[in-house]
XYZ file of C-alpha atoms in Angstrom:
657
model
C 73.587 2.753 79.556
C 77.097 1.356 78.838
C 79.036 4.423 76.797
C 80.877 1.664 75.497
C 77.816 0.687 73.336
C 78.080 3.296 70.685
C 81.767 3.052 69.872
C 83.602 0.542 67.476
C 86.399 -0.636 69.086
C 89.677 1.883 68.796
C 92.787 1.329 66.891
C 94.967 0.021 70.257
C 92.008 -2.578 70.910
C 91.924 -4.021 67.065
C 95.856 -4.174 67.453
C 95.284 -6.531 70.641
C 93.196 -9.254 69.084
C 94.704 -12.168 69.833
C 96.000 -14.656 67.172
C 95.678 -18.319 67.207
C 97.904 -20.590 65.350
C 100.301 -23.994 65.542
C 97.776 -26.036 66.802
C 98.638 -29.567 67.166
C 96.050 -32.859 69.004
C 97.513 -35.448 70.819
C 97.523 -39.009 69.577
C 95.062 -39.987 72.259
C 92.476 -37.316 71.626
C 92.396 -35.904 74.947
C 94.865 -32.944 74.654
C 95.512 -30.113 72.537
C 98.462 -27.334 72.029
C 98.540 -24.143 70.553
C 100.231 -20.586 70.149
C 98.285 -17.583 71.293
C 100.085 -14.171 70.002
C 99.125 -10.922 71.916
C 100.226 -7.373 72.023
C 102.363 -6.526 74.985
C 102.071 -2.686 75.171
C 104.220 -2.143 78.020
C 107.180 -3.816 76.138
C 105.678 -2.569 72.827
C 106.273 -6.206 70.780
C 104.038 -9.286 70.220
C 104.803 -12.336 72.443
C 103.908 -15.688 71.744
C 102.671 -18.196 74.458
C 101.782 -21.875 74.273
C 98.236 -22.695 75.424
C 97.031 -26.205 76.563
C 93.735 -27.766 76.693
C 93.186 -30.641 78.242
C 89.695 -32.371 78.033
C 89.672 -33.723 81.571
C 90.325 -30.574 83.067
C 87.841 -28.862 80.565
C 89.598 -25.510 79.783
C 92.584 -24.006 78.599
C 96.075 -22.869 80.257
C 98.921 -20.835 79.435
C 102.049 -23.026 79.819
C 104.535 -20.520 78.940
C 104.065 -16.942 81.086
C 106.281 -14.149 81.641
C 109.654 -13.920 79.872
C 109.418 -17.301 78.486
C 107.951 -17.754 75.231
C 107.294 -20.643 72.842
C 106.291 -21.490 69.176
C 105.553 -24.584 67.370
C 104.034 -26.800 70.343
C 104.251 -31.062 69.153
C 102.456 -33.364 71.669
C 104.827 -36.772 72.060
C 103.781 -40.374 70.909
C 102.341 -41.019 74.094
C 100.474 -37.835 74.491
C 102.164 -37.096 77.866
C 105.017 -34.168 76.778
C 104.547 -31.545 74.692
C 107.724 -30.146 73.043
C 108.217 -26.733 71.425
C 110.747 -24.308 70.214
C 111.724 -21.162 72.781
C 114.191 -18.521 71.852
C 117.201 -18.495 74.445
C 120.619 -16.494 74.260
C 121.993 -13.135 75.241
C 120.662 -10.047 73.685
C 120.296 -10.417 69.957
C 122.241 -13.838 69.796
C 118.758 -15.687 70.737
C 118.132 -18.624 68.575
C 115.254 -21.164 68.774
C 115.739 -24.371 70.852
C 113.836 -27.321 71.721
C 112.332 -27.558 75.084
C 110.254 -30.325 76.547
C 107.682 -30.358 79.288
C 106.258 -32.971 81.246
C 102.268 -33.040 82.062
C 103.096 -35.765 84.771
C 105.846 -34.536 86.439
C 104.985 -30.613 85.463
C 108.976 -30.568 84.832
C 110.725 -29.086 81.318
C 114.600 -29.375 80.038
C 115.897 -27.808 77.082
C 116.963 -30.643 74.440
C 119.154 -29.157 72.007
C 121.991 -25.967 71.697
C 122.356 -25.208 68.098
C 124.450 -22.157 67.468
C 122.411 -21.265 64.572
C 118.867 -22.086 66.187
C 116.182 -24.442 64.606
C 113.742 -24.040 62.203
C 111.426 -26.907 63.093
C 111.302 -30.299 64.508
C 109.190 -33.240 64.813
C 109.048 -36.066 67.439
C 110.460 -39.709 66.531
C 107.548 -41.975 66.522
C 109.062 -43.749 69.224
C 109.257 -40.882 71.375
C 113.366 -41.406 71.841
C 114.443 -38.066 70.217
C 113.431 -35.527 67.691
C 114.369 -34.969 63.850
C 114.943 -31.163 63.443
C 116.220 -28.925 61.067
C 119.199 -26.026 61.364
C 121.045 -23.886 59.616
C 124.500 -25.236 58.565
C 127.488 -24.096 60.328
C 129.666 -21.522 58.963
C 132.714 -22.646 56.934
C 136.277 -22.618 58.310
C 137.414 -20.924 55.257
C 134.854 -17.769 55.617
C 135.519 -17.673 59.079
C 138.971 -17.071 58.291
C 138.507 -14.687 55.512
C 136.397 -12.674 57.555
C 139.846 -12.284 59.831
C 142.000 -11.323 56.916
C 139.974 -9.502 54.533
C 136.687 -8.325 56.590
C 133.250 -9.440 55.745
C 132.082 -9.929 52.481
C 129.399 -12.137 50.925
C 129.510 -13.748 47.013
C 126.010 -12.922 46.054
C 124.683 -16.253 44.841
C 127.451 -18.061 45.444
C 127.774 -18.464 49.205
C 124.597 -19.850 51.468
C 124.132 -21.266 54.584
C 121.462 -24.113 53.790
C 119.177 -25.950 56.269
C 120.128 -29.709 57.070
C 118.446 -32.410 59.051
C 119.392 -33.813 62.242
C 118.623 -36.185 64.718
C 119.066 -36.083 68.630
C 118.418 -38.819 71.363
C 116.846 -38.045 74.313
C 119.009 -39.230 77.396
C 116.553 -40.098 79.600
C 119.428 -40.725 82.993
C 119.857 -37.583 82.899
C 117.889 -35.295 85.557
C 119.478 -31.918 84.922
C 119.066 -29.992 81.676
C 122.480 -29.193 81.168
C 123.244 -32.773 81.294
C 120.377 -33.984 78.894
C 121.939 -31.574 76.596
C 125.657 -32.689 77.191
C 125.074 -36.212 77.368
C 122.555 -36.250 74.169
C 123.652 -37.497 70.725
C 122.971 -35.376 67.853
C 123.681 -36.969 64.047
C 123.448 -34.970 60.718
C 121.630 -36.911 58.728
C 122.345 -34.502 55.507
C 124.967 -32.954 53.773
C 124.514 -29.273 53.775
C 126.393 -28.809 50.827
C 123.834 -30.527 48.580
C 120.478 -28.433 49.301
C 118.572 -26.410 51.775
C 115.863 -28.738 53.315
C 112.166 -26.644 54.330
C 109.119 -29.570 55.051
C 109.711 -33.100 56.117
C 108.050 -35.926 57.485
C 109.145 -39.120 59.412
C 107.558 -42.704 58.526
C 105.512 -44.198 61.490
C 108.092 -46.902 61.942
C 110.703 -44.507 62.401
C 112.740 -46.326 59.605
C 112.478 -43.394 56.431
C 111.869 -39.856 56.430
C 111.072 -37.603 53.100
C 111.672 -34.031 52.708
C 111.251 -31.064 50.377
C 114.265 -29.178 49.346
C 115.853 -26.431 47.133
C 119.342 -26.052 45.754
C 119.479 -22.690 48.141
C 117.833 -20.458 50.479
C 117.504 -17.880 47.590
C 113.655 -17.042 47.092
C 114.697 -17.489 43.273
C 115.087 -21.475 44.052
C 111.792 -21.727 45.406
C 110.220 -23.067 41.868
C 113.059 -25.623 42.048
C 111.855 -27.789 44.926
C 112.508 -31.504 44.927
C 111.517 -34.475 46.864
C 114.146 -36.883 48.694
C 113.238 -39.999 50.994
C 116.080 -40.686 53.466
C 116.426 -44.214 54.814
C 117.899 -43.640 58.355
C 119.567 -46.918 58.704
C 121.409 -46.882 55.691
C 121.605 -43.234 55.270
C 120.558 -43.608 51.560
C 119.106 -41.049 49.714
C 116.711 -41.715 47.045
C 115.553 -38.256 45.069
C 111.638 -38.853 43.881
C 111.527 -38.326 40.047
C 108.239 -36.651 38.594
C 106.495 -33.403 38.763
C 107.741 -30.409 40.260
C 106.565 -29.291 43.598
C 104.440 -26.682 44.707
C 105.487 -26.514 47.831
C 103.485 -26.894 51.727
C 103.750 -30.004 53.326
C 104.430 -33.944 52.550
C 103.019 -36.932 54.759
C 103.795 -40.469 54.677
C 100.726 -42.986 54.741
C 100.053 -44.735 58.045
C 101.710 -47.922 56.426
C 104.649 -45.814 55.037
C 104.349 -47.342 51.938
C 103.011 -43.809 50.203
C 103.775 -40.483 50.382
C 101.400 -37.309 49.453
C 102.173 -33.583 48.287
C 100.843 -31.102 46.271
C 102.849 -30.890 42.260
C 102.484 -29.374 39.215
C 101.951 -31.471 36.138
C 103.930 -29.859 33.601
C 107.152 -27.749 33.419
C 106.548 -24.054 33.806
C 107.394 -21.723 30.744
C 105.517 -18.770 32.956
C 103.047 -18.130 35.001
C 100.014 -19.341 33.106
C 101.399 -22.621 32.933
C 102.742 -22.868 36.297
C 99.944 -22.650 38.609
C 97.009 -23.857 36.776
C 98.244 -27.406 36.206
C 98.350 -28.552 39.588
C 97.140 -31.116 41.568
C 97.631 -33.636 44.676
C 99.903 -36.720 43.760
C 100.789 -39.527 45.390
C 103.801 -41.538 44.989
C 104.313 -45.008 45.873
C 107.371 -45.936 47.451
C 107.424 -49.796 46.135
C 106.163 -49.408 42.823
C 107.859 -45.882 42.045
C 104.297 -44.876 40.494
C 102.814 -41.158 40.779
C 98.719 -41.395 41.116
C 96.871 -38.177 40.618
C 93.380 -38.610 42.602
C 91.893 -34.524 42.254
C 92.965 -33.757 38.738
C 89.660 -32.159 38.068
C 89.630 -30.708 41.352
C 89.830 -26.547 40.619
C 91.472 -25.328 44.020
C 95.076 -25.745 45.034
C 94.793 -28.578 47.526
C 97.442 -28.876 50.427
C 97.427 -32.441 52.652
C 97.816 -32.074 56.287
C 97.749 -35.791 57.475
C 97.829 -38.903 56.328
C 95.231 -41.151 59.290
C 93.988 -44.208 58.928
C 90.439 -42.677 57.568
C 92.398 -41.198 54.935
C 94.322 -37.832 53.877
C 93.259 -34.762 55.656
C 93.307 -31.836 53.133
C 92.586 -28.382 53.098
C 91.349 -26.106 50.464
C 90.046 -22.595 49.578
C 86.579 -22.168 47.676
C 85.962 -18.428 47.416
C 85.666 -16.797 50.636
C 85.580 -19.886 52.176
C 88.713 -22.368 53.689
C 87.481 -26.109 54.020
C 88.250 -29.389 55.040
C 88.241 -32.692 54.237
C 89.059 -36.604 53.923
C 90.248 -38.331 50.968
C 89.530 -42.119 51.163
C 92.114 -44.878 49.452
C 89.111 -45.231 47.161
C 89.387 -41.768 45.816
C 86.413 -40.295 47.551
C 86.375 -36.767 49.338
C 84.160 -36.331 51.778
C 83.703 -33.133 53.920
C 84.625 -32.581 57.667
C 83.604 -29.003 57.655
C 80.940 -26.713 57.048
C 80.986 -25.850 53.036
C 79.795 -21.996 53.782
C 80.659 -19.271 55.931
C 83.914 -21.425 57.268
C 87.471 -19.879 57.745
C 89.362 -23.226 58.791
C 92.973 -22.003 59.428
C 95.070 -24.051 61.323
C 93.924 -27.884 61.726
C 95.196 -30.603 63.548
C 93.931 -34.502 63.591
C 94.890 -37.790 65.520
C 96.685 -40.654 63.712
C 93.285 -42.516 63.591
C 91.244 -39.842 62.119
C 89.064 -39.982 65.040
C 89.600 -36.680 66.976
C 90.440 -33.292 65.499
C 91.356 -29.596 66.452
C 91.258 -26.471 64.272
C 90.950 -22.872 64.398
C 87.741 -21.458 62.854
C 86.007 -18.075 61.937
C 82.636 -17.737 60.714
C 80.863 -14.539 58.664
C 81.910 -11.185 61.096
C 83.466 -13.132 63.790
C 87.277 -13.836 64.250
C 88.942 -17.046 65.090
C 88.219 -19.394 67.941
C 89.881 -22.945 68.449
C 87.275 -25.882 68.140
C 87.946 -29.644 69.679
C 86.353 -32.126 68.332
C 83.541 -29.617 67.218
C 83.110 -27.727 70.949
C 84.456 -24.379 71.281
C 87.277 -24.336 73.920
C 88.295 -20.266 73.322
C 86.191 -17.124 73.571
C 88.481 -14.736 71.745
C 85.152 -13.068 70.028
C 84.356 -11.548 74.009
C 86.704 -8.683 72.437
C 83.706 -7.303 70.782
C 81.618 -7.179 74.182
C 79.833 -3.611 74.324
C 81.435 -2.549 71.268
C 79.640 -1.914 67.965
C 80.826 -3.938 64.935
C 81.254 -3.236 61.427
C 79.123 -5.822 59.137
C 81.106 -7.742 56.491
C 79.530 -9.478 53.509
C 80.504 -10.674 50.330
C 78.832 -9.170 47.381
C 79.480 -9.435 43.982
C 79.731 -7.222 40.358
C 80.524 -7.194 36.537
C 83.794 -6.190 35.705
C 84.113 -4.475 31.963
C 84.646 -7.460 30.105
C 81.524 -9.093 32.450
C 83.862 -11.416 34.454
C 82.152 -11.831 37.702
C 84.392 -10.507 40.437
C 83.456 -10.759 44.447
C 84.375 -8.410 47.488
C 83.834 -8.090 51.055
C 81.493 -4.869 51.958
C 82.037 -3.607 55.269
C 79.147 -1.183 56.739
C 78.087 0.489 59.865
C 75.730 -1.583 62.386
C 73.062 1.103 61.712
C 73.764 1.017 58.054
C 71.010 3.516 56.015
C 70.182 1.875 52.635
C 69.191 5.511 51.492
C 72.218 7.144 52.179
C 75.345 7.607 50.193
C 78.494 7.043 51.998
C 81.840 7.433 51.472
C 83.702 4.520 50.143
C 87.181 3.405 50.986
C 88.706 0.847 48.647
C 90.987 -2.166 50.762
C 92.705 -3.911 48.147
C 94.257 -7.330 49.354
C 97.922 -8.271 48.560
C 99.514 -11.353 46.930
C 98.087 -11.624 44.535
C 97.405 -15.153 44.923
C 95.391 -14.226 48.603
C 91.937 -13.176 49.134
C 89.890 -10.541 51.554
C 87.287 -12.651 53.730
C 83.861 -11.607 55.126
C 85.605 -12.167 59.010
C 87.253 -10.073 61.971
C 91.005 -11.089 62.132
C 94.114 -8.776 63.298
C 96.478 -11.578 61.883
C 95.140 -10.416 58.189
C 94.745 -6.759 58.436
C 97.590 -4.670 61.053
C 97.775 -1.759 58.989
C 94.661 -0.454 58.173
C 91.776 0.203 60.697
C 88.468 -0.986 59.099
C 86.561 -0.558 62.197
C 87.590 3.136 62.722
C 86.967 3.784 59.207
C 83.481 2.495 59.648
C 83.262 4.964 62.922
C 84.135 7.668 61.014
C 81.344 7.291 58.651
C 82.948 5.242 55.705
C 81.920 2.161 54.264
C 84.715 -0.356 52.675
C 85.089 -2.645 50.078
C 87.953 -5.182 49.517
C 87.639 -6.260 45.964
C 88.988 -9.868 45.374
C 90.429 -8.657 42.155
C 91.569 -11.692 38.959
C 94.524 -13.007 40.329
C 93.034 -13.709 43.912
C 93.363 -17.088 44.935
C 89.963 -19.312 45.511
C 88.173 -18.756 42.355
C 89.406 -21.576 39.943
C 92.682 -21.352 38.099
C 91.487 -19.460 35.055
C 90.294 -16.425 37.457
C 94.000 -16.917 38.660
C 95.403 -16.405 35.614
C 93.587 -13.984 33.946
C 95.684 -11.186 34.982
C 98.901 -12.779 33.191
C 100.844 -10.108 31.330
C 97.741 -7.455 32.653
C 98.640 -6.300 35.872
C 97.373 -2.895 36.816
C 95.435 -2.779 33.719
C 92.663 -5.675 34.977
C 93.259 -4.790 38.631
C 91.826 -1.288 37.624
C 89.166 -2.581 35.916
C 88.092 -4.913 38.380
C 88.344 -2.244 41.152
C 86.733 0.418 39.351
C 83.800 -1.436 38.491
C 83.138 -2.437 41.943
C 83.050 1.359 43.150
C 80.431 1.640 39.787
C 78.174 -0.781 41.034
C 78.146 0.773 45.172
C 77.215 3.828 43.066
C 74.576 2.227 40.964
C 73.134 0.932 44.003
C 72.740 3.910 45.689
C 75.325 3.035 48.489
C 78.385 5.139 47.873
C 79.267 8.826 46.962
C 81.231 8.574 43.844
C 83.182 11.742 44.381
C 84.456 10.738 47.947
C 86.347 7.681 47.165
C 89.887 6.392 48.823
C 91.998 3.258 47.493
C 94.528 1.780 49.948
C 96.852 -1.516 50.214
C 99.671 -2.853 51.145
C 102.442 -4.992 48.873
C 100.419 -6.301 45.541
C 97.820 -3.951 47.109
C 99.988 -1.419 47.310
C 100.957 -1.779 43.693
C 97.387 -1.892 42.819
C 96.304 1.416 44.521
C 99.158 2.907 43.258
C 98.066 2.484 39.600
C 94.389 3.333 40.576
C 95.630 6.733 42.004
C 98.068 7.397 39.209
C 95.877 5.785 36.432
C 92.712 7.602 37.099
C 91.093 10.921 38.397
C 88.332 8.776 39.942
C 89.980 9.008 43.741
C 90.114 11.982 46.157
C 92.780 10.027 48.041
C 95.172 6.777 47.795
C 97.604 5.139 50.418
C 100.288 3.134 48.924
C 101.831 0.647 51.440
C 105.024 -1.229 50.474
C 103.742 -1.268 46.691
C 105.686 -1.865 43.790
C 105.578 1.396 41.615
C 108.107 0.301 38.322
C 108.519 -3.229 37.288
C 111.846 -2.841 35.100
C 113.594 -0.893 38.966
C 111.823 -3.568 41.161
C 113.122 -6.815 38.620
C 116.647 -5.785 39.711
C 115.874 -4.492 43.827
C 113.570 -7.833 44.524
C 114.642 -10.824 46.278
C 112.211 -13.055 43.727
C 112.814 -11.285 40.188
C 111.219 -14.950 38.918
C 107.758 -13.796 40.659
C 108.285 -10.960 38.039
C 108.780 -13.031 34.997
C 105.680 -15.257 36.051
C 103.151 -12.704 36.106
C 104.680 -10.459 33.029
C 105.847 -13.393 30.684
C 109.441 -12.332 30.504
C 112.523 -9.914 31.922
C 112.472 -6.374 31.386
C 115.638 -6.401 28.705
C 113.472 -8.513 26.631
C 110.248 -7.169 26.882
C 110.425 -3.331 27.974
C 107.135 -2.612 26.699
C 105.411 -4.884 29.129
C 107.195 -3.904 32.180
C 106.492 0.085 31.106
C 102.744 -0.564 30.110
C 101.819 -2.073 33.604
C 103.990 0.223 35.799
C 102.388 3.094 37.683
C 105.349 5.428 37.152
C 104.389 5.114 33.459
C 101.567 7.193 33.614
C 102.750 9.867 36.390
C 102.023 12.759 34.604
C 98.800 12.187 34.796
C 98.766 12.037 38.684
C 96.530 14.046 40.659
C 95.360 12.039 43.707
C 96.859 13.108 46.945
C 98.925 9.937 48.054
C 100.205 8.740 51.448
C 103.633 6.161 50.960
C 104.383 4.006 54.014
C 106.896 1.738 53.589
C 109.121 -0.841 55.730
C 113.247 0.267 55.466
C 114.704 -3.441 55.414
C 111.772 -4.884 53.129
C 113.656 -6.911 50.629
C 110.554 -8.403 48.911
C 109.441 -4.885 47.771
C 112.252 -2.384 48.488
C 112.210 0.885 49.438
C 113.146 2.164 45.779
C 109.628 1.888 44.836
C 108.319 4.475 47.186
C 111.516 6.564 46.552
C 110.265 6.865 43.399
C 106.916 7.252 43.648
C 107.308 10.120 46.209
C 109.697 11.869 44.131
C 107.682 11.608 41.030
C 104.403 12.787 42.877
C 106.187 15.911 44.120
C 107.486 16.680 40.800
C 103.758 16.779 39.327
C 102.976 18.872 42.479
C 100.614 16.491 44.084
C 100.302 16.300 48.007
C 102.476 13.153 48.939
C 103.754 12.352 52.023
C 106.692 9.473 52.288
C 106.974 7.558 55.642
C 109.797 4.800 56.145
C 109.458 2.475 59.504
C 113.202 2.122 60.411
C 114.049 -1.225 61.454
C 110.733 -2.718 59.490
C 110.530 -5.505 56.835
C 106.747 -6.257 55.696
C 105.529 -6.255 58.817
C 105.969 -4.493 62.165
C 106.977 -6.483 65.320
C 106.298 -3.659 67.455
C 102.851 -3.047 68.291
C 102.921 0.959 68.482
C 104.862 1.275 64.852
C 101.460 -0.631 63.455
C 99.156 2.123 65.182
C 101.478 4.714 63.325
C 100.328 3.083 60.380
C 96.810 2.587 61.201
C 96.457 6.007 62.707
C 98.343 7.857 59.337
C 95.820 6.076 57.067
C 92.667 6.805 59.442
C 94.151 10.869 59.285
C 94.936 10.874 55.888
C 91.493 9.823 54.414
C 89.573 11.677 57.048
C 91.197 14.884 55.528
C 91.045 14.520 52.028
C 87.570 13.102 51.918
C 86.293 14.265 55.314
C 88.059 17.537 55.238
C 89.276 16.850 58.895
C 92.238 18.284 60.250
C 96.222 16.844 59.559
C 97.599 18.912 62.602
C 98.914 16.054 64.579
C 99.622 13.874 61.128
C 103.427 14.528 61.829
C 103.415 14.280 65.636
C 102.447 10.549 66.062
């Protein structure tokens, strides 16, 4: 018998799971490109490689290897070249530039040399150049100021907005450097006007539509506007109407309409901000706005407007689905209607060919080309035991139905009570899914928890996405309070079903999941151990430290100066005097979204209450680690913490990882 048959994936194996993204299909329907992210343990980094699939070859192969990496692959209009972003430069000065690779000549060349790098790009429909977005140049007056007075920044006053550029390909040059030096670059928008995010180009190449905010500040995300640029005249038209919710924007095949996701009313707070949104179509000729899916109870994201209709993606509970919206407003399914998570998707202009990454229940993501699977990432499970993940439901204390993902061992015994761990997702506008995927969870080793004898519940508490707009706003001005009810009712349900040991329960999560974990562990004595990762602990202090205070106002309804009571009611630190749960605290040193003062305050409070606690700050890390060894440490700390406080195992190696 193979000695691996009775073991689950190790932490290192979990972190070695490849993730697949940036899928793009060529318009002739014969090729696909995608990015595969893998852990390089020897170099202690994650690398991104471009992979290609050619139908006539019948297999996938790596385009980038060795010291060359890439992202955002895009096929040329003639389907014979693939362009991608590659980071080049010396040391810490590496920036993304556009590179082009030819399938015919197997040659490649660098297209751009932008000092600040490129964030995104698209081919000119003629194939003769590229549109791209890049940060603006540093103003000369700022450079001079630095020389005289040193480097400082006027907060909220000085930005490097992203502008739109166009560069022509010089086909007469054969050498890479010649192509860069002889190419002509045009700046199409003024960097002083706005910060560009998403954009699209009309198929005739005459117009560009883009989304823009006043600045790159996260606070301006709620102030997106839509603009249409006439390439020849350089005239800019701002589209009046409803506010944008972000995502993509697409031209119709005949270049007369655009589609995007918008909010249908002005926002006073979160409750009206997020529940009233829909797909919107703008007619460039008549100036009319049309909303074909006003009764659709989910956020819909347009992918591409094809000859067969608009390809859309949306979440339905624990499924991510795709469909085509025809001109007459009929929505037809393209994907399966259950047990289906489609992550990335690409479709040809004629709507005849499709490529996507999909995971079904108890599997990880694979790439499909016209419904044929072309990757084999699930081979990682060969010879290994694998936890079983299923969606269960229960009623919260106010009779609201809550779903969650329950992970159980391969040899699950229905007559046994297991120690239970709660793993709470972030967001809160996100959800847990019954799939195996390293890209969604690189901090908590579910398979190792299962091997230790735990079962794991991931509750989709109110505020989670995919369950309709009423559910999405049901936590408004009740953060923490209703989250606890949803979480603890899930514990009670598993105890009542005879599956969980009520005296052996732990809770963990990162970001919003860290906030809920902190709230649960302090507010209640039901948990034997907790782990708080990058979590909010005091909303008032967090409001003045985070880079997006408007996010808090959307959920709590006001700022802390006007409504201190709601900030106190929903903050874990308010209840610190009742804390009794041993708590591990983990945080990235450079997390701007949830800064470290949250964790320092929780740690000091628990110490003052004489509760067992450990605070670990991961140096150089923001929200996520870019080193697999650091993620391994995060996972191992969590595994040891719960194994000690719930299973009674030793902690002797905790500080020597």
